[in-house]
Amino acid sequence: MYAILDIETTGGKFNEEGITEIAIHKFDGHETVDQFISLVNPEKPIQPFVVNLTGINNKMLRTAPKFHEVAKRIVEITEGTTLVAHNAQFDYRILRTEFRRLGYQFERKTICTVDLSKKLIPEAESHSLGKLVRSLGIAVSDRHRANGDALATLELFKLLLAKDVDKTIIKSVLRTETTGELSQRQLDMVENLPSETGVYYMHNKDGEIIYLGKSTNIRKRVNQHFTNDGGRSRRLQKETKKVSFEKTGNELISVLKEYEELKRHKPSFSQARAKLLFSHCIYEETDTKGYLVLKIAKTTPKSRALLTFNSRLGAENFLDTLIKKNRLCLKLTGRSDARKHCSAYSEGNCDGACIENESPEHYNAKTLAALEPYCLASKTMALVDKGRAIGERSAILIKNGIFMGFGFYGLNHQLNNLHILESLITPMRSDANTKHIIESYLRKKRSPKQVQLIPAE
């Protein structure tokens, strides 16, 4: 017996969502034998984007029953069934969270039709519910409403049951409480974690770190570790006895801290990283006429890299943006192989400088100025961003182009006084990878703010 389920929620922070609508169709493998469909008053506001997506608004839910009023009916209709949902982990988590708020442990086996469809219909271009049912010719109405999506999932599940002639795949994706949902011990660990940015550490019974990672939502990421399937994931789940964390306030510090901690602790479940986190670089040469030439090449130990990249395409895209934004020469940046003039010059559409009308000194200064915001070079500065709490800021200290570490402060004079700032900084090792992490982050993000620092005399 199956209970085909779909839930709509308020949206919001992980594990703080509320149910706004629920639809359950009890299915015996041949036909629907019972159903329950209801709006639910979540007793909290709905996020605007959810209103736009589902059409369900706060006014519609004022007179709807609260969850505790429909909980008994949900228990009854799902008793002795396996829950079936598209992305079952989400719906099951939401449902269990609501029941836990009532002091009730709601436990059911689950089947995820995303997993099933990936195994049984691997050729599908997309396994999202809307695109998948459309590609299969399954009629769907009231998309993003609980009953509409539940009915679409029911029709999809019927088709998948027919395709699973050996019944082996359903058995393999059948999730018991130990593989698809959290044990009480794991629930307690997750509940104590913040939905914030930082680094988390998974410890074994001896307190040793067996896995560490970074996330913009620590609680959500650890929850995923505890619900992932696969042999390695299950071994990690079994060996983890405690999870600790450190908030970083922003993503860049979490990336730097994760890199440092992986090198220091070498956790047994964390994948080993390559010695270099980048494969290509942009470097400079001076041609026979004194012009600065920018070139892209694979990185070697002897590379005189100005900037580093994860791929050649990444370097090319950055250089193309730099050329357009700063009117640099296509030939001197290696983006034209013309012997004399590039095609843009010949057609009168040249956006950059040409040797005939711009001196090497002027052109070179312009090129270096274009690169300057993205290079640590010989700078002494602080990269300022959000801190771990309201009223706190973070600072990553760069001294003479070298990454020194990071710290947190609350008063401006702590930032403007280099001696004080240095005392607040947690020292970290600097190498080619930390330089790459920081510079690539600066290329992609508007934050952090660069504050130039004057060394004390």
Coordinates of C-alpha atoms in Angstrom, one line a residue:
M1 CA 0.0 0.0 0.0
Y2 CA 1.3 3.4 -0.9
A3 CA 0.5 7.0 0.1
I4 CA 1.2 9.4 -2.7
L5 CA 2.1 12.7 -1.1
D6 CA 2.7 16.3 -2.0
I7 CA 3.1 19.2 0.4
E8 CA 3.3 23.0 -0.2
T9 CA 5.1 25.1 2.4
T10 CA 5.6 28.7 3.4
G11 CA 9.3 28.7 2.4
G12 CA 11.8 30.3 4.7
K13 CA 14.7 29.0 6.8
F14 CA 15.5 25.3 6.7
N15 CA 13.4 23.3 9.3
E16 CA 11.4 26.4 10.0
E17 CA 9.0 26.0 7.1
G18 CA 5.3 25.5 7.7
I19 CA 2.8 23.4 5.7
T20 CA 0.2 25.4 3.7
E21 CA -1.4 22.6 1.8
I22 CA -1.2 18.8 1.8
A23 CA -2.6 16.1 -0.6
I24 CA -2.4 12.4 0.1
H25 CA -3.8 9.7 -2.3
K26 CA -3.8 6.1 -0.8
F27 CA -2.9 3.7 -3.6
D28 CA -3.0 -0.1 -3.5
G29 CA -0.9 -0.6 -6.6
H30 CA -4.0 -0.6 -8.8
E31 CA -6.4 2.1 -7.8
T32 CA -6.8 4.9 -5.3
V33 CA -8.7 3.7 -2.2
D34 CA -8.7 6.9 -0.1
Q35 CA -7.6 10.5 -0.3
F36 CA -7.0 13.5 1.9
I37 CA -6.6 17.1 0.6
S38 CA -6.6 20.2 2.7
L39 CA -5.2 23.7 3.1
V40 CA -3.3 24.1 6.3
N41 CA -2.9 27.3 8.4
P42 CA 0.9 27.4 9.1
E43 CA 0.5 30.1 11.7
K44 CA 3.3 32.0 10.0
P45 CA 3.5 34.2 6.9
I46 CA 4.2 32.8 3.5
Q47 CA 7.2 34.0 1.6
P48 CA 6.3 36.2 -1.4
F49 CA 8.0 34.0 -4.0
V50 CA 6.0 31.0 -2.7
V51 CA 2.7 33.1 -3.1
N52 CA 3.7 33.8 -6.7
L53 CA 4.6 30.2 -7.3
T54 CA 1.5 28.5 -5.8
G55 CA -1.1 31.1 -5.7
I56 CA -1.7 30.3 -2.0
N57 CA -1.8 33.5 0.1
N58 CA -2.1 34.3 3.8
K59 CA -5.7 35.4 3.5
M60 CA -6.7 32.0 2.0
L61 CA -5.3 30.2 5.1
R62 CA -6.9 32.3 7.9
T63 CA -9.8 29.8 8.3
A64 CA -7.9 26.7 7.3
P65 CA -7.4 24.0 9.9
K66 CA -4.1 24.1 11.8
F67 CA -1.7 21.1 11.5
H68 CA -2.6 19.7 14.9
E69 CA -6.3 19.5 13.6
V70 CA -5.4 17.4 10.6
A71 CA -2.5 15.4 12.1
K72 CA -4.7 12.4 13.2
R73 CA -6.2 12.1 9.7
I74 CA -2.6 12.1 8.2
V75 CA -1.5 9.3 10.6
E76 CA -4.6 7.2 9.8
I77 CA -4.4 7.5 6.0
T78 CA -0.7 6.7 5.9
E79 CA -0.7 3.9 8.5
G80 CA 0.9 0.8 7.0
T81 CA 1.8 2.6 3.8
T82 CA 5.0 3.6 2.1
L83 CA 5.1 7.3 1.3
V84 CA 5.7 8.2 -2.3
A85 CA 6.7 11.7 -3.4
H86 CA 8.8 13.5 -6.0
N87 CA 11.8 14.5 -3.9
A88 CA 10.5 12.4 -1.0
Q89 CA 13.3 13.5 1.4
F90 CA 11.9 17.1 1.4
D91 CA 8.2 16.1 1.9
Y92 CA 9.1 13.5 4.6
R93 CA 11.3 16.0 6.5
I94 CA 8.6 18.7 6.5
L95 CA 6.0 16.2 7.7
R96 CA 8.2 14.8 10.4
T97 CA 9.2 18.3 11.6
E98 CA 5.5 19.2 12.0
F99 CA 4.8 16.0 14.0
R100 CA 7.9 16.6 16.2
R101 CA 6.5 20.0 17.1
L102 CA 3.5 18.1 18.5
G103 CA 5.7 15.7 20.4
Y104 CA 4.9 12.7 18.0
Q105 CA 7.5 10.6 16.2
F106 CA 6.0 10.1 12.7
E107 CA 7.9 7.3 10.9
R108 CA 7.2 5.8 7.5
K109 CA 9.2 4.2 4.7
T110 CA 9.6 6.3 1.6
I111 CA 10.1 6.0 -2.1
C112 CA 11.4 8.9 -4.2
T113 CA 10.1 9.1 -7.7
V114 CA 13.1 11.3 -8.6
D115 CA 15.4 8.4 -7.8
L116 CA 13.1 5.9 -9.5
S117 CA 12.8 7.9 -12.7
K118 CA 16.5 8.4 -13.0
K119 CA 17.0 4.6 -12.9
L120 CA 14.0 3.7 -15.1
I121 CA 13.9 6.6 -17.4
P122 CA 17.6 7.7 -17.6
E123 CA 17.2 9.1 -21.1
A124 CA 14.8 11.9 -19.9
E125 CA 16.3 15.4 -20.4
S126 CA 15.0 16.5 -17.0
H127 CA 13.7 14.6 -14.0
S128 CA 11.9 17.6 -12.4
L129 CA 8.2 16.7 -12.0
G130 CA 6.8 19.3 -14.4
K131 CA 9.2 18.6 -17.3
L132 CA 9.2 14.8 -16.8
V133 CA 5.4 14.3 -16.8
R134 CA 5.1 16.7 -19.8
S135 CA 7.7 14.6 -21.7
L136 CA 5.8 11.5 -20.8
G137 CA 2.5 13.0 -22.0
I138 CA 1.0 12.9 -18.5
A139 CA -1.8 15.5 -18.0
V140 CA -1.2 17.8 -15.1
S141 CA -3.3 20.6 -13.8
D142 CA -2.9 23.0 -10.9
R143 CA 0.9 22.8 -11.1
H144 CA 2.6 23.8 -7.8
R145 CA -0.6 23.0 -5.9
A146 CA -0.6 20.0 -3.6
N147 CA -3.3 18.0 -5.3
G148 CA -2.2 18.8 -8.8
D149 CA 1.3 17.7 -8.1
A150 CA 0.2 14.6 -6.1
L151 CA -2.0 13.4 -9.0
A152 CA 0.9 14.0 -11.4
T153 CA 3.2 12.0 -9.1
L154 CA 0.5 9.2 -8.9
E155 CA 0.4 8.9 -12.7
L156 CA 4.2 8.9 -12.9
F157 CA 4.4 6.3 -10.2
K158 CA 2.0 4.0 -12.0
L159 CA 4.2 4.2 -15.1
L160 CA 7.3 3.5 -13.1
L161 CA 5.7 0.5 -11.4
A162 CA 5.0 -0.9 -14.9
K163 CA 8.5 -0.3 -16.1
D164 CA 10.1 -2.0 -13.0
V165 CA 9.3 -5.5 -14.3
D166 CA 11.8 -7.2 -12.0
K167 CA 10.8 -5.1 -8.9
T168 CA 14.5 -4.9 -8.1
I169 CA 14.8 -1.1 -8.4
I170 CA 11.9 -0.3 -6.0
K171 CA 13.5 -2.5 -3.4
S172 CA 16.8 -0.7 -3.8
V173 CA 15.4 2.8 -3.4
L174 CA 13.1 1.8 -0.6
R175 CA 14.3 3.9 2.3
T176 CA 14.1 2.7 5.9
E177 CA 14.4 5.1 8.7
T178 CA 18.1 4.4 8.9
T179 CA 18.9 5.4 5.3
G180 CA 16.3 8.0 4.3
E181 CA 15.6 9.7 7.6
L182 CA 17.4 10.7 10.7
S183 CA 17.8 8.6 13.8
Q184 CA 17.0 10.3 17.1
R185 CA 20.7 10.7 17.9
Q186 CA 21.3 12.3 14.5
L187 CA 18.2 14.5 14.9
D188 CA 19.6 15.8 18.2
M189 CA 22.9 16.6 16.5
V190 CA 21.2 18.4 13.6
E191 CA 18.9 20.4 15.9
N192 CA 21.9 22.0 17.6
L193 CA 23.4 23.3 14.4
P194 CA 22.9 26.8 13.0
S195 CA 21.4 27.5 9.5
E196 CA 24.3 29.8 8.9
T197 CA 27.6 30.0 7.0
G198 CA 30.6 28.3 8.4
V199 CA 32.7 25.1 8.7
Y200 CA 31.4 21.9 10.3
Y201 CA 33.3 19.0 11.8
M202 CA 32.0 15.4 12.1
H203 CA 33.7 13.5 14.9
N204 CA 34.0 9.8 15.7
K205 CA 33.6 8.2 19.2
D206 CA 37.2 9.2 20.0
G207 CA 36.6 12.8 19.1
E208 CA 38.7 12.6 16.0
I209 CA 37.6 14.6 12.9
I210 CA 36.6 12.2 10.2
Y211 CA 34.9 14.7 7.9
L212 CA 34.8 18.5 7.6
G213 CA 33.2 20.8 5.1
K214 CA 31.9 24.3 4.6
S215 CA 28.4 25.5 3.8
T216 CA 26.2 28.6 3.7
N217 CA 23.7 26.5 5.7
I218 CA 25.5 24.2 8.1
R219 CA 22.3 22.5 9.5
K220 CA 21.0 21.7 6.0
R221 CA 24.3 20.4 4.8
V222 CA 24.8 18.0 7.8
N223 CA 21.2 16.9 7.4
Q224 CA 22.1 15.9 3.8
H225 CA 25.1 13.9 5.0
F226 CA 22.8 12.0 7.4
T227 CA 20.2 11.2 4.7
N228 CA 22.5 10.5 1.7
D229 CA 22.5 6.9 0.4
G230 CA 25.5 4.9 -0.6
G231 CA 28.1 2.8 1.2
R232 CA 30.5 5.6 2.0
S233 CA 27.7 7.8 3.3
R234 CA 26.3 5.1 5.5
R235 CA 29.7 4.5 7.0
L236 CA 30.1 8.2 7.8
Q237 CA 26.6 8.2 9.3
K238 CA 27.5 5.2 11.5
E239 CA 30.8 6.5 12.7
T240 CA 29.7 10.1 13.4
K241 CA 29.0 10.6 17.1
K242 CA 29.2 14.4 17.3
V243 CA 29.1 17.4 15.0
S244 CA 30.8 20.7 15.9
F245 CA 31.0 23.9 13.9
E246 CA 32.5 27.3 13.6
K247 CA 30.5 30.2 12.2
T248 CA 32.5 32.4 9.7
G249 CA 29.9 35.0 8.8
N250 CA 30.7 34.9 5.1
E251 CA 31.6 32.4 2.4
L252 CA 35.1 33.5 1.6
I253 CA 36.4 32.8 5.1
S254 CA 34.6 29.5 5.2
V255 CA 36.4 28.4 2.0
L256 CA 39.8 29.5 3.3
K257 CA 39.2 27.9 6.7
E258 CA 38.0 24.6 5.0
Y259 CA 41.2 24.6 2.9
E260 CA 43.4 25.2 6.0
E261 CA 41.6 22.6 8.1
L262 CA 41.7 19.9 5.5
K263 CA 45.5 20.2 5.2
R264 CA 45.9 20.2 9.0
H265 CA 43.5 17.3 10.0
K266 CA 43.3 15.2 6.8
P267 CA 39.9 13.7 7.7
S268 CA 39.5 10.0 6.6
F269 CA 36.2 10.6 4.9
S270 CA 37.1 13.8 3.1
Q271 CA 38.4 13.5 -0.5
A272 CA 42.1 14.3 -1.0
R273 CA 42.6 17.5 -3.0
A274 CA 45.0 18.1 -5.8
K275 CA 48.1 20.0 -4.9
L276 CA 47.0 22.9 -7.0
L277 CA 43.4 24.1 -7.0
F278 CA 43.9 25.7 -10.4
S279 CA 45.0 24.6 -13.9
H280 CA 45.5 27.8 -15.9
C281 CA 46.9 31.2 -15.5
I282 CA 47.3 34.6 -17.1
Y283 CA 50.9 35.9 -17.1
E284 CA 52.6 38.9 -18.6
E285 CA 55.5 39.5 -21.1
T286 CA 56.9 42.6 -22.7
D287 CA 57.2 42.5 -26.5
T288 CA 60.1 44.0 -28.5
K289 CA 58.4 47.4 -28.6
G290 CA 57.9 47.6 -24.9
Y291 CA 54.1 46.7 -24.8
L292 CA 52.8 44.6 -22.0
V293 CA 51.4 41.3 -23.4
L294 CA 48.9 39.1 -21.5
K295 CA 49.0 35.4 -22.2
I296 CA 47.0 32.3 -21.1
A297 CA 48.8 29.1 -20.4
K298 CA 48.6 25.9 -18.3
T299 CA 50.1 26.4 -14.9
T300 CA 53.5 25.0 -14.1
P301 CA 55.7 25.4 -11.0
K302 CA 57.7 28.0 -12.9
S303 CA 54.7 30.0 -14.1
R304 CA 54.9 33.7 -13.4
A305 CA 51.1 33.9 -12.8
L306 CA 49.3 37.2 -12.4
L307 CA 46.0 35.4 -11.9
T308 CA 45.0 31.7 -11.8
F309 CA 41.9 29.9 -13.0
N310 CA 40.2 26.5 -12.8
S311 CA 40.1 26.2 -16.6
R312 CA 41.3 27.8 -19.8
L313 CA 37.7 28.8 -20.6
G314 CA 37.6 30.6 -17.3
A315 CA 40.7 32.6 -18.1
E316 CA 39.5 33.4 -21.6
N317 CA 36.1 34.6 -20.3
F318 CA 37.8 36.8 -17.7
L319 CA 40.2 38.3 -20.3
D320 CA 37.3 39.0 -22.7
T321 CA 35.5 40.9 -20.0
L322 CA 38.7 42.8 -19.1
I323 CA 39.3 43.7 -22.8
K324 CA 35.7 45.1 -23.3
K325 CA 35.6 46.9 -20.0
N326 CA 39.0 48.6 -20.3
R327 CA 39.5 48.9 -24.0
L328 CA 42.6 46.6 -24.2
C329 CA 44.1 45.5 -27.4
L330 CA 42.9 42.1 -28.8
K331 CA 46.4 41.3 -30.1
L332 CA 48.3 42.2 -27.0
T333 CA 45.9 40.1 -24.9
G334 CA 46.3 37.1 -27.2
R335 CA 42.7 37.2 -28.3
S336 CA 43.6 37.8 -32.0
D337 CA 46.2 35.9 -34.0
A338 CA 46.4 38.5 -36.8
R339 CA 49.9 39.2 -38.1
K340 CA 49.4 42.9 -38.2
H341 CA 46.1 44.4 -37.3
C342 CA 43.2 42.5 -35.8
S343 CA 39.9 42.3 -37.7
A344 CA 38.2 44.8 -35.4
Y345 CA 40.9 47.4 -36.3
S346 CA 40.6 46.7 -40.0
E347 CA 36.8 47.1 -39.9
G348 CA 37.1 50.3 -37.9
N349 CA 35.5 48.8 -34.8
C350 CA 38.5 48.6 -32.6
D351 CA 37.6 49.1 -29.0
G352 CA 41.2 48.8 -27.7
A353 CA 44.5 50.5 -28.1
C354 CA 46.8 50.0 -31.0
I355 CA 50.5 50.4 -31.2
E356 CA 50.1 53.2 -33.7
N357 CA 48.2 55.5 -31.5
E358 CA 49.1 54.6 -27.8
S359 CA 52.5 54.7 -26.2
P360 CA 53.8 51.6 -24.4
E361 CA 53.9 53.6 -21.1
H362 CA 50.3 54.7 -21.4
Y363 CA 49.0 51.3 -22.5
N364 CA 50.9 49.3 -19.9
A365 CA 49.7 51.6 -17.1
K366 CA 46.1 51.1 -18.4
T367 CA 46.6 47.3 -18.5
L368 CA 48.0 47.1 -14.9
A369 CA 45.2 49.4 -13.7
A370 CA 42.6 47.0 -15.2
L371 CA 44.2 44.0 -13.4
E372 CA 44.8 45.8 -10.1
P373 CA 41.3 45.2 -8.4
Y374 CA 41.7 41.4 -8.9
C375 CA 45.4 40.9 -7.9
L376 CA 46.7 40.8 -4.4
A377 CA 50.2 41.7 -5.7
S378 CA 52.1 43.8 -3.1
K379 CA 48.9 45.2 -1.5
T380 CA 48.5 45.7 2.2
M381 CA 44.7 45.7 2.8
A382 CA 41.8 44.2 4.6
L383 CA 38.9 42.4 2.8
V384 CA 35.9 43.4 4.9
D385 CA 32.6 41.5 4.9
K386 CA 29.8 40.3 7.2
G387 CA 30.7 38.9 10.6
R388 CA 29.1 36.2 12.6
A389 CA 26.5 38.4 14.3
I390 CA 24.8 41.7 14.0
G391 CA 27.2 44.5 14.7
E392 CA 30.3 42.4 13.9
R393 CA 32.4 42.6 10.8
S394 CA 35.1 40.2 9.4
A395 CA 38.5 41.2 8.0
I396 CA 40.9 39.1 5.9
L397 CA 44.3 40.6 6.2
I398 CA 46.6 40.8 3.2
K399 CA 50.1 42.2 4.0
N400 CA 52.5 43.0 1.1
G401 CA 50.5 40.7 -1.1
I402 CA 50.6 37.8 1.4
F403 CA 47.4 36.3 3.0
M404 CA 48.0 36.5 6.8
G405 CA 44.7 35.2 8.2
F406 CA 41.3 36.5 9.3
G407 CA 39.6 38.0 12.3
F408 CA 36.4 39.7 13.5
Y409 CA 35.9 43.2 14.9
G410 CA 33.2 45.5 16.1
L411 CA 34.8 49.0 16.0
N412 CA 36.2 50.9 13.0
H413 CA 39.4 51.8 14.9
Q414 CA 40.2 48.1 15.2
L415 CA 40.3 47.9 11.4
N416 CA 42.1 51.2 10.7
N417 CA 44.9 50.5 13.1
L418 CA 47.0 47.8 11.5
H419 CA 48.7 46.9 14.8
I420 CA 45.4 46.3 16.5
L421 CA 44.0 44.4 13.5
E422 CA 47.0 42.1 13.4
S423 CA 46.4 41.2 17.0
L424 CA 42.8 40.2 16.2
I425 CA 43.8 38.0 13.2
T426 CA 43.9 34.2 13.5
P427 CA 47.1 33.4 11.6
M428 CA 46.8 31.1 8.6
R429 CA 49.3 29.7 6.1
S430 CA 49.6 31.4 2.7
D431 CA 50.4 29.6 -0.5
A432 CA 49.4 29.6 -4.2
N433 CA 46.1 28.0 -3.4
T434 CA 45.0 30.6 -0.8
K435 CA 46.0 33.3 -3.3
H436 CA 43.9 31.6 -5.9
I437 CA 40.9 31.2 -3.6
I438 CA 40.9 34.9 -2.7
E439 CA 41.5 36.3 -6.1
S440 CA 39.0 34.0 -7.8
Y441 CA 36.4 35.1 -5.2
L442 CA 37.1 38.8 -5.9
R443 CA 36.5 38.2 -9.6
K444 CA 33.1 36.6 -9.0
K445 CA 31.6 38.5 -6.0
R446 CA 30.9 42.1 -5.4
S447 CA 31.8 41.7 -1.7
P448 CA 34.1 41.8 0.2
K449 CA 35.1 45.5 0.4
Q450 CA 38.8 46.2 -0.1
V451 CA 40.2 48.6 2.5
Q452 CA 43.7 49.8 1.9
L453 CA 45.8 49.8 5.1
I454 CA 48.8 52.0 5.9
P455 CA 51.6 50.2 7.8
A456 CA 52.4 51.9 11.2
E457 CA 55.7 53.8 11.1

